[in-house]
């Protein structure tokens, strides 16, 4: 299982970016997908997550500005970020949890591991 995030870059304060993350592997279902971020000198923190059924969860700091969405068929998760501020500068990591995978022998396996993408840098200038 691999997660590949993309879409980061440099943007001015008040601007927008859209992050994308694709999961690959013998994946049948992903319970939770979303985004965390880590700013320089700080711990990794939740940004937003979305369940397979469409439920969402946001950090208070991004509510009303960021929108998380999924395409379950494509095993993708997106993060639309609007009205960006310098405090949003961080490496953004794609996250997945609760995967159901299909083994080469045809068995469905559900695991409780956390999977992380390699991260994409978002820099917001003032």
mmCIF file of C-alpha atoms in Angstrom:
data_model
loop_
_atom_site.group_PDB
_atom_site.id
_atom_site.type_symbol
_atom_site.label_atom_id
_atom_site.label_comp_id
_atom_site.label_asym_id
_atom_site.label_seq_id
_atom_site.Cartn_x
_atom_site.Cartn_y
_atom_site.Cartn_z
ATOM 1 C CA UNK A 1 0.000 0.000 0.000
ATOM 2 C CA UNK A 2 1.333 3.398 -0.967
ATOM 3 C CA UNK A 3 -0.017 6.925 -0.604
ATOM 4 C CA UNK A 4 1.177 9.574 -3.036
ATOM 5 C CA UNK A 5 0.356 13.192 -2.254
ATOM 6 C CA UNK A 6 0.654 16.109 -4.653
ATOM 7 C CA UNK A 7 -0.451 19.689 -5.137
ATOM 8 C CA UNK A 8 1.672 21.619 -2.684
ATOM 9 C CA UNK A 9 3.475 24.802 -3.589
ATOM 10 C CA UNK A 10 4.020 28.462 -2.834
ATOM 11 C CA UNK A 11 0.999 30.737 -2.577
ATOM 12 C CA UNK A 12 0.324 34.207 -1.262
ATOM 13 C CA UNK A 13 -1.761 34.824 1.814
ATOM 14 C CA UNK A 14 -5.443 34.620 0.899
ATOM 15 C CA UNK A 15 -4.787 32.261 -1.971
ATOM 16 C CA UNK A 16 -5.928 28.709 -2.599
ATOM 17 C CA UNK A 17 -4.392 25.308 -3.242
ATOM 18 C CA UNK A 18 -5.805 21.848 -3.797
ATOM 19 C CA UNK A 19 -3.978 18.796 -2.545
ATOM 20 C CA UNK A 20 -4.568 15.324 -3.910
ATOM 21 C CA UNK A 21 -3.597 11.921 -2.602
ATOM 22 C CA UNK A 22 -3.862 8.591 -4.355
ATOM 23 C CA UNK A 23 -3.729 5.245 -2.596
ATOM 24 C CA UNK A 24 -2.393 2.299 -4.537
ATOM 25 C CA UNK A 25 -2.195 -1.389 -3.861
ATOM 26 C CA UNK A 26 -4.669 -4.249 -3.600
ATOM 27 C CA UNK A 27 -7.109 -2.055 -1.712
ATOM 28 C CA UNK A 28 -10.795 -2.831 -1.583
ATOM 29 C CA UNK A 29 -11.880 -0.224 0.953
ATOM 30 C CA UNK A 30 -10.404 2.530 3.114
ATOM 31 C CA UNK A 31 -12.314 3.542 6.235
ATOM 32 C CA UNK A 32 -10.619 6.886 6.912
ATOM 33 C CA UNK A 33 -8.534 9.114 4.670
ATOM 34 C CA UNK A 34 -7.356 12.614 5.230
ATOM 35 C CA UNK A 35 -4.596 15.037 5.952
ATOM 36 C CA UNK A 36 -2.236 15.946 8.723
ATOM 37 C CA UNK A 37 0.410 18.650 8.678
ATOM 38 C CA UNK A 38 3.664 19.432 10.411
ATOM 39 C CA UNK A 39 5.067 22.932 10.612
ATOM 40 C CA UNK A 40 8.751 23.575 11.378
ATOM 41 C CA UNK A 41 9.460 22.971 15.042
ATOM 42 C CA UNK A 42 5.965 21.680 15.739
ATOM 43 C CA UNK A 43 4.327 18.309 16.109
ATOM 44 C CA UNK A 44 2.236 16.723 13.397
ATOM 45 C CA UNK A 45 -1.412 17.739 13.748
ATOM 46 C CA UNK A 46 -4.743 16.768 12.280
ATOM 47 C CA UNK A 47 -6.046 18.936 9.459
ATOM 48 C CA UNK A 48 -9.075 17.048 8.164
ATOM 49 C CA UNK A 49 -10.279 13.507 7.664
ATOM 50 C CA UNK A 50 -13.179 11.891 5.841
ATOM 51 C CA UNK A 51 -14.774 8.510 6.360
ATOM 52 C CA UNK A 52 -15.753 6.085 3.647
ATOM 53 C CA UNK A 53 -19.373 7.024 4.325
ATOM 54 C CA UNK A 54 -18.811 10.748 3.889
ATOM 55 C CA UNK A 55 -18.399 11.946 7.457
ATOM 56 C CA UNK A 56 -15.770 14.641 7.964
ATOM 57 C CA UNK A 57 -13.685 16.004 10.806
ATOM 58 C CA UNK A 58 -11.724 19.255 10.791
ATOM 59 C CA UNK A 59 -9.233 21.006 13.004
ATOM 60 C CA UNK A 60 -10.766 24.175 14.432
ATOM 61 C CA UNK A 61 -8.054 26.243 12.769
ATOM 62 C CA UNK A 62 -9.171 25.246 9.255
ATOM 63 C CA UNK A 63 -12.956 25.061 9.624
ATOM 64 C CA UNK A 64 -14.680 27.222 7.038
ATOM 65 C CA UNK A 65 -11.536 27.490 4.903
ATOM 66 C CA UNK A 66 -10.567 23.905 4.035
ATOM 67 C CA UNK A 67 -12.723 21.152 2.543
ATOM 68 C CA UNK A 68 -11.804 17.467 2.522
ATOM 69 C CA UNK A 69 -13.394 15.144 -0.005
ATOM 70 C CA UNK A 70 -12.940 11.620 -1.309
ATOM 71 C CA UNK A 71 -13.409 9.592 -4.432
ATOM 72 C CA UNK A 72 -13.809 6.108 -2.991
ATOM 73 C CA UNK A 73 -13.770 4.436 -6.392
ATOM 74 C CA UNK A 74 -10.431 5.996 -7.259
ATOM 75 C CA UNK A 75 -9.053 5.605 -3.710
ATOM 76 C CA UNK A 76 -8.295 9.310 -3.600
ATOM 77 C CA UNK A 77 -8.648 12.074 -1.055
ATOM 78 C CA UNK A 78 -8.499 15.795 -1.718
ATOM 79 C CA UNK A 79 -8.005 18.902 0.371
ATOM 80 C CA UNK A 80 -9.274 22.184 -1.011
ATOM 81 C CA UNK A 81 -7.576 24.979 0.907
ATOM 82 C CA UNK A 82 -8.954 28.495 0.601
ATOM 83 C CA UNK A 83 -8.026 31.764 2.263
ATOM 84 C CA UNK A 84 -4.615 30.401 3.161
ATOM 85 C CA UNK A 85 -2.588 32.123 5.856
ATOM 86 C CA UNK A 86 1.124 32.001 6.744
ATOM 87 C CA UNK A 87 0.251 29.786 9.734
ATOM 88 C CA UNK A 88 -0.874 27.129 7.255
ATOM 89 C CA UNK A 89 2.722 26.721 6.061
ATOM 90 C CA UNK A 90 3.682 23.106 6.687
ATOM 91 C CA UNK A 91 4.377 19.761 5.129
ATOM 92 C CA UNK A 92 1.003 18.134 4.515
ATOM 93 C CA UNK A 93 0.793 14.378 4.867
ATOM 94 C CA UNK A 94 -1.848 12.149 3.395
ATOM 95 C CA UNK A 95 -3.248 9.601 5.845
ATOM 96 C CA UNK A 96 -5.232 6.414 5.591
ATOM 97 C CA UNK A 97 -6.561 4.048 8.224
ATOM 98 C CA UNK A 98 -8.712 0.964 8.266
ATOM 99 C CA UNK A 99 -7.779 -0.673 4.993
ATOM 100 C CA UNK A 100 -9.405 -3.751 3.541
ATOM 101 C CA UNK A 101 -7.066 -5.403 1.072
ATOM 102 C CA UNK A 102 -7.362 -8.436 -1.200
ATOM 103 C CA UNK A 103 -4.572 -10.985 -0.925
ATOM 104 C CA UNK A 104 -3.241 -12.847 -3.981
ATOM 105 C CA UNK A 105 -5.084 -15.916 -2.662
ATOM 106 C CA UNK A 106 -8.399 -14.085 -2.717
ATOM 107 C CA UNK A 107 -8.815 -13.348 0.980
ATOM 108 C CA UNK A 108 -10.024 -10.018 2.348
ATOM 109 C CA UNK A 109 -7.821 -8.703 5.106
ATOM 110 C CA UNK A 110 -8.735 -5.760 7.339
ATOM 111 C CA UNK A 111 -5.913 -4.073 9.185
ATOM 112 C CA UNK A 112 -5.821 -1.262 11.707
ATOM 113 C CA UNK A 113 -2.530 0.251 10.621
ATOM 114 C CA UNK A 114 -1.976 3.928 9.900
ATOM 115 C CA UNK A 115 -0.566 4.627 6.458
ATOM 116 C CA UNK A 116 1.226 7.855 5.549
ATOM 117 C CA UNK A 117 2.168 9.478 2.298
ATOM 118 C CA UNK A 118 5.509 11.184 1.741
ATOM 119 C CA UNK A 119 4.193 14.693 2.314
ATOM 120 C CA UNK A 120 3.834 17.767 0.155
ATOM 121 C CA UNK A 121 5.086 21.212 1.166
ATOM 122 C CA UNK A 122 2.688 24.139 1.334
ATOM 123 C CA UNK A 123 4.259 27.554 1.813
ATOM 124 C CA UNK A 124 2.085 30.618 2.324
ATOM 125 C CA UNK A 125 3.790 33.982 2.031
ATOM 126 C CA UNK A 126 2.496 37.069 3.791
#
